[in-house]
Amino acid sequence: MATIAQQPYVVARLVDASDSRTEMRVHIRSGSSRAAGVAAARQLADLVGAASAAVPIEHLVRYPHLVRGGPRAAPGSSRFAVGVLIFETDTLEQYAIIEIPGIKPSLIDPNNNTLLLLTAPPLANYITALTSGVFTNPFGYQLTTCIAGLYQVRQ
Amino acid sequence: MPWIEKPTASLVYSLVDETGSNSTFSLDVPEATLADVALTAAAALRPLIEACTDCEVVAYNLTYSSRNTTPAPAGGGSRVERKGVLQFLTAAGKVATYQLPGIIDAAVLPDGRIDDDNLAIAALAGAIIAADAIFTDSNGQGLDSLYAAYERYSRTTKMQLPLSRRPD
């Protein structure tokens, strides 16, 4: 199994007088640090903003990776079968929702097919990793405890 | 410009199911997390995700983003479809093309070429080709010189339009 780091890139997103939006993307050197990437993204947005009549509204740096040689999609797998994990965070009333598209049927509670088996080893290992201290909700609050696991079929 | 960093960086995994349909989901790490640390965590998480899904994990990416919370109004009549095409030569002699949306009138010459002496264009091109620049082409080759620059109009895409004007 191989993970292939692709060339990172920075993006400047702009909006024009008609409220249409688009972006300009420029690659940056491999191995660029977060600080260097963020600085390059800001530099690009500022320079593009000066050369464009449209206005920069967002800039970003992205580090893309390809995965090759991992397990292929299993027969019958569907992205619409979603496992939903709900987490508490280190701050009261701050939660996080993390989804798993194509959840394995073996991780669904056979006695209640709207729930996941949170103690099944694959899910328990995943939850342990998610609550290891690295991951947060979108507001930056650290995931602490998985309080529910739901199975949903999306439209 | 008042750029505000998002509180977290997004880690987005892409998966495909048996039919080839794509799906994504995202996790977050604190914005201050170093890219190496976040990407190491992302790589370590991948087999754990694969153990929980019947889909194939095909890619993931890490994104740090900032927003301009109080953007100035766009210039009157500005259109993102009006591009300034900037072509650069790499050290390997290949051409890398970038399209600057909504190029300013002052930088466009009557014959449709871009005035590379225009201060804003010169600053942009100069930053991209500077000897110590971080910018590269998609193969990681440094960009050495501005090869050509001209105006071009592109077709409006659905995704460019404001939500209220998108066709069904």
Coordinates of C-alpha atoms in Angstrom, one line a residue:
Chain A
M1 CA 0.0 0.0 0.0
A2 CA 1.4 3.3 -1.0
T3 CA 0.6 6.9 -0.1
I4 CA 1.7 9.3 -2.8
A5 CA 2.2 12.9 -1.7
Q6 CA 1.2 15.2 -4.6
Q7 CA 2.5 18.6 -5.2
P8 CA 1.0 21.0 -2.6
Y9 CA -0.7 24.1 -3.9
V10 CA -2.1 27.5 -2.8
V11 CA -5.4 28.9 -3.9
A12 CA -6.7 32.5 -4.0
R13 CA -10.6 32.6 -4.2
L14 CA -12.1 35.8 -5.6
V15 CA -15.6 37.3 -6.1
D16 CA -16.5 39.8 -8.8
A17 CA -19.0 42.6 -9.0
S18 CA -21.7 40.2 -10.2
D19 CA -21.0 37.9 -7.1
S20 CA -19.6 35.2 -9.3
R21 CA -16.7 33.4 -7.8
T22 CA -13.6 31.6 -9.0
E23 CA -10.1 30.8 -7.9
M24 CA -6.5 30.9 -9.0
R25 CA -4.3 28.0 -8.0
V26 CA -0.5 27.8 -8.0
H27 CA 1.6 24.8 -6.9
I28 CA 4.3 25.2 -4.3
R29 CA 7.4 23.2 -3.4
S30 CA 7.1 19.7 -2.0
G31 CA 7.7 19.6 1.7
S32 CA 6.7 23.2 2.3
S33 CA 5.8 23.7 5.9
R34 CA 2.4 24.9 7.1
A35 CA 3.9 28.4 7.9
A36 CA 5.5 28.6 4.5
G37 CA 2.4 27.4 2.7
V38 CA 0.1 29.8 4.6
A39 CA 2.4 32.7 3.9
A40 CA 2.6 31.8 0.2
A41 CA -1.2 31.6 0.0
R42 CA -1.5 35.0 1.6
Q43 CA 1.1 36.4 -0.7
L44 CA -0.7 35.0 -3.7
A45 CA -4.1 36.4 -2.6
D46 CA -2.6 39.8 -1.9
L47 CA -0.8 40.0 -5.3
V48 CA -3.8 38.6 -7.2
G49 CA -6.0 41.1 -5.4
A50 CA -3.8 44.0 -6.7
A51 CA -3.9 42.7 -10.3
S52 CA -7.6 41.8 -10.4
A53 CA -10.7 43.9 -10.3
A54 CA -12.3 41.1 -8.4
V55 CA -11.7 40.7 -4.6
P56 CA -9.9 37.9 -2.8
I57 CA -12.2 36.4 -0.1
E58 CA -10.3 33.3 0.8
H59 CA -6.9 31.8 0.5
L60 CA -5.7 28.3 1.4
V61 CA -2.9 25.9 1.2
R62 CA -3.6 22.2 0.4
Y63 CA -1.5 19.1 0.8
P64 CA -3.0 16.4 -1.4
H65 CA -2.2 12.7 -1.1
L66 CA -3.2 9.7 -3.2
V67 CA -3.6 6.2 -1.8
R68 CA -2.7 3.3 -3.9
G69 CA -2.9 -0.4 -3.3
G70 CA -5.3 -0.3 -0.3
P71 CA -8.4 -2.5 0.0
R72 CA -10.6 -2.2 -3.1
A73 CA -14.3 -1.3 -2.6
A74 CA -16.1 -4.4 -1.5
P75 CA -19.0 -5.9 -3.5
G76 CA -22.2 -4.2 -2.4
S77 CA -20.5 -1.2 -0.9
S78 CA -22.4 2.0 -1.1
R79 CA -21.4 5.5 -0.2
F80 CA -25.0 6.1 0.9
A81 CA -24.7 3.7 3.8
V82 CA -23.2 6.0 6.4
G83 CA -22.0 5.5 9.9
V84 CA -22.3 8.6 12.0
L85 CA -20.2 9.1 15.1
I86 CA -21.2 11.8 17.6
F87 CA -18.5 13.0 20.0
E88 CA -18.3 15.2 23.0
T89 CA -15.4 17.6 23.2
D90 CA -13.3 19.1 25.9
T91 CA -15.8 22.0 26.1
L92 CA -19.3 21.8 27.4
E93 CA -22.1 21.7 24.7
Q94 CA -19.5 21.5 21.9
Y95 CA -19.9 18.4 19.8
A96 CA -18.5 16.9 16.7
I97 CA -20.1 14.6 14.0
I98 CA -17.8 12.4 12.0
E99 CA -19.1 10.2 9.2
I100 CA -17.9 7.0 7.7
P101 CA -19.3 6.4 4.2
G102 CA -19.8 2.8 3.2
I103 CA -19.9 1.6 6.8
K104 CA -19.3 -2.2 7.1
P105 CA -22.6 -4.0 7.8
S106 CA -20.8 -6.0 10.5
L107 CA -20.5 -2.8 12.5
I108 CA -24.2 -2.3 12.6
D109 CA -26.0 -3.5 15.8
P110 CA -28.0 -6.6 14.7
N111 CA -30.6 -5.9 17.4
N112 CA -31.1 -2.3 16.4
N113 CA -30.2 -1.4 12.8
T114 CA -30.0 2.3 13.5
L115 CA -27.1 1.9 15.9
L116 CA -23.4 1.1 15.5
L117 CA -21.5 -1.4 17.6
L118 CA -19.1 1.1 19.2
T119 CA -17.2 -1.7 21.0
A120 CA -16.5 -3.7 17.9
P121 CA -12.7 -3.6 17.5
P122 CA -12.6 -1.7 14.2
L123 CA -14.8 1.1 15.5
A124 CA -13.3 1.1 18.9
N125 CA -9.8 1.5 17.4
Y126 CA -11.0 4.3 15.2
I127 CA -12.6 6.1 18.0
T128 CA -9.5 5.7 20.2
A129 CA -7.5 7.3 17.4
L130 CA -9.9 10.1 17.0
T131 CA -9.9 10.9 20.7
S132 CA -6.1 10.8 21.0
G133 CA -5.8 14.5 21.2
V134 CA -5.0 15.4 17.6
F135 CA -8.5 15.8 16.3
T136 CA -11.1 18.5 17.0
N137 CA -14.5 19.7 15.9
P138 CA -14.6 22.5 13.3
F139 CA -14.3 25.1 16.1
G140 CA -11.1 23.6 17.5
Y141 CA -12.5 21.8 20.5
Q142 CA -10.7 18.5 21.1
L143 CA -12.7 15.2 20.7
T144 CA -13.0 13.4 24.0
T145 CA -15.7 10.8 24.1
C146 CA -17.9 9.1 21.4
I147 CA -21.4 9.3 22.8
A148 CA -23.4 7.8 20.0
G149 CA -23.0 5.8 16.7
L150 CA -25.8 5.9 14.2
Y151 CA -26.4 4.1 11.0
Q152 CA -28.1 6.1 8.3
V153 CA -29.0 5.5 4.7
R154 CA -28.7 8.7 2.7
Q155 CA -30.7 9.7 -0.4
Chain B
M1 CA -6.6 42.9 4.2
P2 CA -8.2 41.4 7.4
W3 CA -7.4 37.7 6.9
I4 CA -8.8 35.5 9.6
E5 CA -7.5 32.0 9.8
K6 CA -10.1 29.3 10.4
P7 CA -9.7 27.7 13.8
T8 CA -8.9 24.3 12.3
A9 CA -7.3 22.8 9.3
S10 CA -9.5 20.3 7.4
L11 CA -8.4 16.7 6.7
V12 CA -10.7 15.4 3.9
Y13 CA -10.7 11.7 2.9
S14 CA -12.1 10.7 -0.5
L15 CA -13.6 7.3 -0.9
V16 CA -15.3 5.4 -3.8
D17 CA -17.8 2.6 -3.5
E18 CA -18.4 -0.5 -5.6
T19 CA -20.2 1.6 -8.3
G20 CA -17.4 4.1 -8.5
S21 CA -19.4 6.8 -6.8
N22 CA -17.3 9.2 -4.8
S23 CA -17.8 10.4 -1.2
T24 CA -15.8 12.5 1.2
F25 CA -15.8 13.2 4.8
S26 CA -13.7 15.5 6.9
L27 CA -12.0 15.7 10.2
D28 CA -10.4 18.7 11.8
V29 CA -7.1 19.4 13.5
P30 CA -6.2 22.7 15.3
E31 CA -5.0 25.3 12.9
A32 CA -1.6 25.5 14.6
T33 CA -0.9 21.8 14.0
L34 CA 2.2 21.4 11.8
A35 CA 1.6 19.9 8.4
D36 CA 3.9 17.0 9.0
V37 CA 2.2 16.2 12.3
A38 CA -1.3 16.4 10.8
L39 CA -0.3 14.3 7.7
T40 CA 1.4 11.7 9.9
A41 CA -1.8 11.4 11.9
A42 CA -3.8 11.2 8.6
A43 CA -1.7 8.4 7.3
A44 CA -2.0 6.5 10.6
L45 CA -5.8 6.9 10.6
R46 CA -6.2 5.6 7.1
P47 CA -6.0 1.8 7.9
L48 CA -8.4 2.4 10.8
I49 CA -10.9 4.0 8.4
E50 CA -10.4 1.1 5.9
A51 CA -11.3 -1.3 8.7
C52 CA -14.6 0.4 9.2
T53 CA -15.7 1.0 5.6
D54 CA -16.4 -1.2 2.6
C55 CA -15.4 1.7 0.4
E56 CA -11.9 2.2 -1.0
V57 CA -10.0 5.1 0.4
V58 CA -8.4 6.8 -2.7
A59 CA -7.1 10.1 -1.4
Y60 CA -6.9 12.5 1.4
N61 CA -5.8 16.1 1.7
L62 CA -5.0 18.6 4.4
T63 CA -6.1 22.2 4.0
Y64 CA -5.3 25.4 6.0
S65 CA -7.6 28.3 5.0
S66 CA -8.1 31.9 5.8
R67 CA -11.1 34.2 5.0
N68 CA -11.3 37.8 4.3
T69 CA -14.1 38.8 6.7
T70 CA -14.7 42.3 5.4
P71 CA -13.8 42.3 1.7
A72 CA -13.8 45.6 -0.1
P73 CA -16.5 45.8 -2.9
A74 CA -15.3 44.3 -6.2
G75 CA -14.4 46.7 -8.9
G76 CA -17.4 47.9 -10.9
G77 CA -17.9 45.7 -13.9
S78 CA -15.4 43.2 -12.8
R79 CA -16.0 39.7 -14.1
V80 CA -14.1 36.6 -13.1
E81 CA -14.6 35.2 -16.7
R82 CA -12.2 37.9 -17.9
K83 CA -8.8 36.2 -17.4
G84 CA -5.3 37.4 -17.6
V85 CA -3.5 34.3 -18.9
L86 CA 0.1 34.2 -17.6
Q87 CA 2.4 31.6 -19.0
F88 CA 5.7 30.8 -17.3
L89 CA 8.6 28.8 -18.5
T90 CA 10.1 26.3 -16.1
A91 CA 13.8 25.4 -15.8
A92 CA 12.9 22.3 -17.9
G93 CA 11.5 24.4 -20.7
K94 CA 7.9 23.5 -20.0
V95 CA 5.1 26.0 -20.0
A96 CA 3.0 26.5 -16.9
T97 CA -0.3 28.4 -17.4
Y98 CA -2.2 30.4 -14.8
Q99 CA -5.4 32.4 -15.3
L100 CA -5.8 35.5 -13.2
P101 CA -9.6 36.2 -12.8
G102 CA -10.9 39.7 -13.4
I103 CA -7.7 41.2 -14.6
I104 CA -7.6 45.0 -14.1
D105 CA -8.3 47.1 -17.2
A106 CA -5.0 49.0 -16.7
A107 CA -3.0 45.8 -17.4
V108 CA -4.6 45.0 -20.7
L109 CA -3.1 46.5 -23.8
P110 CA -5.3 47.4 -26.8
D111 CA -4.2 44.3 -28.8
G112 CA -5.1 41.9 -25.9
R113 CA -1.7 41.3 -24.6
I114 CA -1.0 41.8 -20.9
D115 CA 1.3 44.7 -20.0
D116 CA 4.0 43.0 -18.0
D117 CA 5.4 46.4 -17.1
N118 CA 2.1 47.1 -15.2
L119 CA 3.1 47.3 -11.5
A120 CA 0.6 44.8 -10.3
I121 CA 1.4 42.3 -13.0
A122 CA 5.1 42.8 -12.6
A123 CA 4.8 42.2 -8.8
L124 CA 2.7 39.1 -9.3
A125 CA 5.0 37.6 -12.0
G126 CA 8.1 38.7 -10.1
A127 CA 7.0 36.9 -7.0
I128 CA 6.3 33.8 -8.9
I129 CA 9.6 33.6 -10.7
A130 CA 11.8 35.0 -7.9
A131 CA 14.9 32.8 -7.4
D132 CA 13.8 32.0 -3.8
A133 CA 10.1 31.7 -4.6
I134 CA 8.1 28.8 -3.2
F135 CA 6.0 28.6 -6.3
T136 CA 6.4 25.8 -8.8
D137 CA 4.6 24.1 -11.7
S138 CA 2.5 21.0 -11.0
N139 CA 5.7 18.8 -11.3
G140 CA 7.6 20.8 -8.7
Q141 CA 9.8 22.6 -11.2
G142 CA 10.6 26.2 -10.4
L143 CA 9.2 28.9 -12.7
D144 CA 12.0 30.9 -14.4
S145 CA 10.5 33.5 -16.6
L146 CA 7.2 35.0 -17.9
Y147 CA 6.8 33.5 -21.4
A148 CA 3.5 35.0 -22.6
A149 CA 0.6 37.0 -21.1
Y150 CA -2.7 37.8 -22.8
E151 CA -6.3 38.5 -22.1
R152 CA -8.9 35.7 -22.5
Y153 CA -12.6 35.3 -21.8
S154 CA -13.8 32.0 -20.4
R155 CA -17.2 30.5 -20.3
T156 CA -19.2 31.0 -17.1
T157 CA -19.5 27.8 -15.3
K158 CA -22.4 26.8 -13.1
M159 CA -20.2 26.7 -10.0
Q160 CA -19.0 30.3 -10.6
L161 CA -22.5 31.7 -10.5
P162 CA -24.1 33.0 -7.3
L163 CA -26.5 30.4 -5.9
S164 CA -29.5 32.5 -6.9
R165 CA -28.5 32.5 -10.6
R166 CA -27.5 28.8 -11.0
P167 CA -29.6 26.9 -13.5
D168 CA -31.5 23.9 -12.2

